[in-house]
Short mmCIF file of C-alpha atoms and ligand atoms in Angstrom, two decimals:
data_model
loop_
_atom_site.label_atom_id
_atom_site.label_comp_id
_atom_site.label_asym_id
_atom_site.label_seq_id
_atom_site.Cartn_x
_atom_site.Cartn_y
_atom_site.Cartn_z
CA MET A 1 -34.39 13.59 -22.95
CA SER A 2 -30.87 12.45 -23.84
CA PHE A 3 -29.01 10.12 -21.54
CA ARG A 4 -25.43 8.92 -21.42
CA ILE A 5 -25.13 5.94 -19.12
CA ARG A 6 -21.96 4.36 -17.79
CA ARG A 7 -22.00 0.65 -18.55
CA GLN A 8 -19.78 -1.93 -16.94
CA GLU A 9 -19.79 -5.63 -16.19
CA ALA A 10 -17.90 -6.39 -12.98
CA ARG A 11 -16.63 -9.60 -14.54
CA GLU A 12 -15.22 -7.84 -17.61
CA PRO A 13 -11.88 -6.11 -17.03
CA GLY A 14 -11.12 -2.88 -18.84
CA PRO A 15 -12.60 0.59 -18.91
CA PRO A 16 -16.37 1.17 -18.80
CA ARG A 17 -18.23 2.29 -21.90
CA PHE A 18 -20.87 5.00 -22.19
CA ASP A 19 -24.10 4.27 -24.06
CA SER A 20 -26.47 6.97 -25.32
CA TYR A 21 -30.27 6.79 -25.27
CA ARG A 22 -33.13 9.13 -26.05
CA VAL A 23 -36.57 8.90 -24.39
CA SER A 24 -39.69 11.05 -24.31
CA ALA A 25 -40.62 12.28 -20.84
CA ALA A 26 -43.22 14.66 -19.45
CA PRO A 27 -41.69 17.47 -17.35
CA ASN A 28 -42.82 15.96 -14.05
CA GLU A 29 -41.64 12.44 -14.78
CA ARG A 30 -38.68 11.26 -12.78
CA ILE A 31 -35.25 10.14 -13.97
CA LEU A 32 -36.27 6.72 -12.68
CA ASP A 33 -39.26 6.71 -15.07
CA CYS A 34 -36.88 7.45 -17.95
CA LEU A 35 -34.55 4.65 -16.86
CA ASN A 36 -37.46 2.22 -16.71
CA ARG A 37 -38.52 3.26 -20.20
CA ILE A 38 -35.01 2.73 -21.52
CA ARG A 39 -34.83 -0.72 -19.97
CA TRP A 40 -38.34 -1.80 -20.97
CA ASP A 41 -38.34 -0.41 -24.53
CA GLN A 42 -34.73 -0.15 -25.65
CA ASP A 43 -32.18 -2.10 -23.64
CA PRO A 44 -33.19 -4.89 -21.25
CA THR A 45 -29.52 -5.44 -20.30
CA LEU A 46 -29.30 -2.11 -18.43
CA ALA A 47 -28.89 -2.76 -14.69
CA TYR A 48 -29.89 -0.51 -11.78
CA ARG A 49 -31.72 -0.95 -8.49
CA MET A 50 -35.13 0.40 -7.61
CA SER A 51 -37.97 -0.59 -5.36
CA CYS A 52 -40.36 1.97 -3.86
CA ALA A 53 -40.04 4.69 -6.54
CA HIS A 54 -40.99 7.23 -3.85
CA GLY A 55 -37.81 8.17 -1.97
CA VAL A 56 -38.35 5.62 0.78
CA CYS A 57 -36.17 2.57 0.15
CA GLY A 58 -32.93 4.33 -0.88
CA SER A 59 -32.10 1.73 -3.52
CA ASP A 60 -31.88 3.89 -6.65
CA ALA A 61 -29.04 6.15 -5.50
CA MET A 62 -26.67 6.99 -8.36
CA ARG A 63 -24.62 9.89 -9.66
CA ILE A 64 -26.73 12.18 -11.86
CA ASN A 65 -24.73 14.81 -13.71
CA GLY A 66 -21.99 14.45 -11.12
CA VAL A 67 -24.22 14.69 -8.03
CA CYS A 68 -25.27 11.68 -5.94
CA ALA A 69 -29.07 11.52 -5.72
CA LEU A 70 -32.10 9.25 -5.88
CA ALA A 71 -33.30 8.75 -9.46
CA CYS A 72 -36.90 8.67 -8.19
CA GLN A 73 -36.59 12.15 -6.67
CA LYS A 74 -35.18 13.97 -9.67
CA LEU A 75 -37.52 15.35 -12.31
CA ALA A 76 -36.97 15.45 -16.06
CA LYS A 77 -37.79 19.18 -16.15
CA ASP A 78 -34.81 19.94 -13.90
CA TYR A 79 -32.49 18.69 -16.64
CA ALA A 80 -34.35 20.05 -19.68
CA GLY A 81 -32.04 20.84 -22.57
CA THR A 82 -29.08 18.95 -21.18
CA GLU A 83 -27.72 15.49 -21.72
CA ILE A 84 -28.01 13.58 -18.47
CA LEU A 85 -25.00 11.58 -17.39
CA LEU A 86 -25.83 8.62 -15.14
CA GLU A 87 -23.04 6.85 -13.25
CA PRO A 88 -22.94 4.43 -10.32
CA LEU A 89 -22.25 5.75 -6.82
CA PRO A 90 -18.51 6.39 -6.57
CA GLY A 91 -16.44 4.71 -3.86
CA PHE A 92 -18.09 1.31 -4.21
CA ALA A 93 -17.31 -1.67 -6.46
CA VAL A 94 -19.53 -1.82 -9.55
CA GLN A 95 -21.60 -4.99 -9.80
CA LYS A 96 -23.11 -4.04 -13.14
CA ASP A 97 -23.80 -0.67 -14.79
CA LEU A 98 -25.46 1.52 -12.10
CA MET A 99 -25.49 -1.18 -9.41
CA VAL A 100 -22.75 -1.12 -6.78
CA ASP A 101 -21.83 -3.47 -3.95
CA LEU A 102 -23.08 -1.74 -0.80
CA GLN A 103 -22.01 -4.49 1.59
CA PRO A 104 -19.05 -2.43 2.97
CA PHE A 105 -21.50 0.42 3.61
CA PHE A 106 -23.92 -1.81 5.54
CA ASP A 107 -21.02 -3.43 7.44
CA LYS A 108 -19.97 0.00 8.72
CA VAL A 109 -23.52 0.84 9.82
CA SER A 110 -23.73 -2.53 11.62
CA PHE A 111 -20.41 -1.79 13.35
CA ILE A 112 -21.90 1.08 15.34
CA LYS A 113 -24.66 -1.22 16.66
CA PRO A 114 -27.64 0.62 15.17
CA TYR A 115 -30.18 -0.56 17.71
CA LEU A 116 -31.32 0.42 21.17
CA GLN A 117 -29.16 -1.11 23.88
CA ALA A 118 -31.10 -1.10 27.13
CA MET A 119 -31.10 -3.87 29.72
CA THR A 120 -32.87 -2.06 32.56
CA VAL A 121 -36.49 -3.11 32.86
CA PRO A 122 -38.63 0.06 32.81
CA PRO A 123 -40.49 0.75 36.07
CA SER A 124 -43.82 0.29 34.39
CA GLY A 125 -42.70 -3.15 33.22
CA ARG A 126 -43.91 -2.13 29.80
CA GLU A 127 -42.30 -0.26 26.90
CA ARG A 128 -39.48 2.24 27.33
CA THR A 129 -41.03 5.65 26.96
CA GLN A 130 -39.45 8.88 25.77
CA SER A 131 -40.67 12.46 26.04
CA ALA A 132 -41.69 14.25 22.86
CA GLU A 133 -38.94 16.77 23.58
CA ASP A 134 -36.24 14.07 23.77
CA GLN A 135 -37.56 12.44 20.63
CA LYS A 136 -37.39 15.72 18.75
CA VAL A 137 -33.59 15.68 19.04
CA LEU A 138 -33.56 12.47 16.97
CA ASP A 139 -36.35 13.39 14.59
CA LYS A 140 -34.28 14.30 11.55
CA ALA A 141 -31.73 11.49 11.96
CA LEU A 142 -34.63 9.01 12.03
CA ARG A 143 -35.32 9.84 8.39
CA CYS A 144 -32.17 8.08 7.12
CA ILE A 145 -33.02 5.55 4.40
CA LEU A 146 -29.46 4.20 4.04
CA CYS A 147 -29.10 5.31 0.43
CA ALA A 148 -25.31 5.93 0.76
CA CYS A 149 -25.41 9.20 -1.23
CA CYS A 150 -23.62 10.93 1.66
CA VAL A 151 -20.80 8.41 1.88
CA ALA A 152 -20.28 8.37 -1.90
CA SER A 153 -19.98 12.20 -1.84
CA CYS A 154 -17.60 12.49 1.13
CA PRO A 155 -14.01 13.47 0.17
CA VAL A 156 -12.64 11.86 3.35
CA TYR A 157 -14.25 8.53 2.46
CA GLU A 158 -12.97 8.91 -1.10
CA GLU A 159 -9.40 9.12 0.26
CA ASP A 160 -9.77 6.55 3.00
CA HIS A 161 -12.38 3.80 2.86
CA ALA A 162 -11.60 2.95 6.50
CA PHE A 163 -13.42 6.15 7.56
CA LEU A 164 -16.73 5.17 9.13
CA GLY A 165 -18.53 7.70 6.93
CA PRO A 166 -21.45 10.07 7.44
CA ALA A 167 -24.34 7.57 7.31
CA SER A 168 -22.90 5.41 10.11
CA LEU A 169 -22.28 8.57 12.11
CA VAL A 170 -25.90 9.63 11.63
CA TRP A 171 -26.98 6.25 13.04
CA ALA A 172 -24.46 6.62 15.86
CA PHE A 173 -25.96 10.05 16.62
CA ARG A 174 -29.45 8.58 16.57
CA PHE A 175 -28.61 6.14 19.39
CA LEU A 176 -26.08 8.25 21.29
CA PHE A 177 -28.72 10.93 21.83
CA ASP A 178 -31.54 8.49 22.52
CA THR A 179 -32.35 8.99 26.20
CA ARG A 180 -33.36 5.32 26.51
CA ASP A 181 -30.05 3.90 25.29
CA GLU A 182 -27.71 2.54 27.98
CA ALA A 183 -24.55 2.01 25.92
CA ARG A 184 -23.55 5.64 25.93
CA MET A 185 -20.04 5.11 27.27
CA GLU A 186 -19.23 2.31 24.79
CA ARG A 187 -20.61 4.39 21.95
CA LEU A 188 -18.52 7.45 22.87
CA VAL A 189 -15.35 5.36 23.16
CA GLN A 190 -16.05 3.78 19.76
CA LEU A 191 -16.72 7.16 18.14
CA ASN A 192 -13.63 8.81 19.63
CA SER A 193 -11.37 7.77 16.77
CA PRO A 194 -9.76 9.37 13.70
CA LYS A 195 -11.64 6.79 11.64
CA ALA A 196 -14.96 7.70 13.27
CA ALA A 197 -16.21 11.13 14.42
CA TRP A 198 -12.81 12.82 14.18
CA GLY A 199 -12.38 11.67 10.59
CA CYS A 200 -15.02 14.17 9.46
CA ARG A 201 -13.44 17.40 8.24
CA ASN A 202 -16.67 19.35 7.77
CA HIS A 203 -16.79 19.22 3.99
CA PHE A 204 -20.62 19.35 4.16
CA ASN A 205 -21.10 17.35 0.91
CA CYS A 206 -23.07 14.78 2.92
CA THR A 207 -25.53 17.42 4.11
CA ARG A 208 -25.86 18.91 0.64
CA VAL A 209 -26.74 15.62 -1.08
CA CYS A 210 -28.85 13.92 1.61
CA PRO A 211 -32.24 13.27 -0.05
CA LYS A 212 -33.95 13.28 3.35
CA GLU A 213 -32.49 16.67 4.31
CA ILE A 214 -30.82 15.34 7.43
CA PRO A 215 -28.36 17.81 8.96
CA VAL A 216 -25.59 15.24 8.71
CA THR A 217 -22.59 17.49 9.42
CA ARG A 218 -24.37 19.08 12.38
CA SER A 219 -25.13 15.65 13.82
CA ILE A 220 -21.47 14.63 13.50
CA ASN A 221 -20.36 17.84 15.18
CA MET A 222 -22.79 17.17 18.04
CA ILE A 223 -21.15 13.76 18.47
CA LYS A 224 -17.73 15.45 18.58
CA ARG A 225 -18.92 17.86 21.26
CA GLU A 226 -20.37 15.00 23.28
CA ILE A 227 -17.04 13.15 23.10
CA GLN A 228 -15.19 16.26 24.22
CA LYS A 229 -17.60 16.80 27.11
CA TYR A 230 -17.34 13.19 28.18
CA PHE A 231 -13.57 12.98 28.07
CA GLU A 232 -13.00 16.44 29.53
CA GLU A 233 -15.12 15.43 32.49
CA GLY A 234 -12.41 12.78 33.06
CA LYS A 235 -14.67 9.81 32.46
CA GLY A 236 -12.63 8.59 29.47
CA GLN A 237 -8.99 7.92 28.98
CA GLU A 238 -8.06 9.77 25.80
CA LEU A 239 -9.16 12.41 23.37
CA LYS A 240 -8.53 12.09 19.62
FE1 SF4 B 301 -28.86 8.71 2.57
FE2 SF4 B 301 -29.01 10.93 4.07
FE3 SF4 B 301 -28.98 8.51 5.23
FE4 SF4 B 301 -26.79 9.45 4.07
S1 SF4 B 301 -27.79 10.31 5.87
S2 SF4 B 301 -27.58 7.38 3.88
S3 SF4 B 301 -27.62 10.58 2.35
S4 SF4 B 301 -30.55 9.32 3.87
FE1 F3S B 302 -17.49 14.00 4.86
FE2 F3S B 302 -19.73 15.13 5.53
FE3 F3S B 302 -17.72 15.27 7.16
S1 F3S B 302 -18.83 15.13 3.52
S2 F3S B 302 -15.97 15.29 5.82
S3 F3S B 302 -18.75 13.43 6.59
S4 F3S B 302 -19.15 16.86 6.70
FE1 FES B 303 -36.87 3.71 -3.45
FE2 FES B 303 -35.96 5.62 -5.11
S1 FES B 303 -36.71 3.64 -5.61
S2 FES B 303 -35.88 5.56 -2.94
#
């Protein structure tokens, strides 16, 4: 397999360089296996993140031949006969080579308060329960591993980094539609903004690249409908 990898030191000004490598890989080995081989056997200065190697931690997101994806989910055989171009996720500051600073991404997720807000003590005095049917609504959104592939692929985010972005909106969806959450009104008011739900222009890139196959665009559109319902019922003050 032939690789061309974008190399950059955050501390060094100037354009990045592209280094070429060749490694042997069995068809079912992953791009992450190839990267490890390059780093272990050829170039210990190559920087990238990885942890689980099984599509769970979200840390090895990068751009592979122009498409944001997890290196541990892509197989060598899918790129047979081509040179593979590896680049860091776009839209984030490069720390080194394929590593980017994801702090702004995590700050945006934190902004939507990605946790259950419920003060009422349940009648049983024990845990807050939820029907299987209610939980099913959240099922797919619960798969998010915060890899940032969706945000890095969104044209709206590319133009305007103040846009909350698809991952935060998936987390907003996850709590807005959680029947146990009691901050519904605050969440709808927060999401009713051109920088939040209304910033999404249905480009669908987020849905296409999501490694956990979350229907991201659909979730955002469900938030929009909820906002409309809420404000049309006269409970809010403004719409868009
Ligand atoms: Fe990654 Fe999908 Fe979550 Fe976006 S929604 S951060 S692409 S898992
Ligand atoms: Fe961006 Fe996804 Fe909407 S790519 S514009 S958040 S559908
Ligand atoms: Fe954890 Fe790829 S290394 S998702």
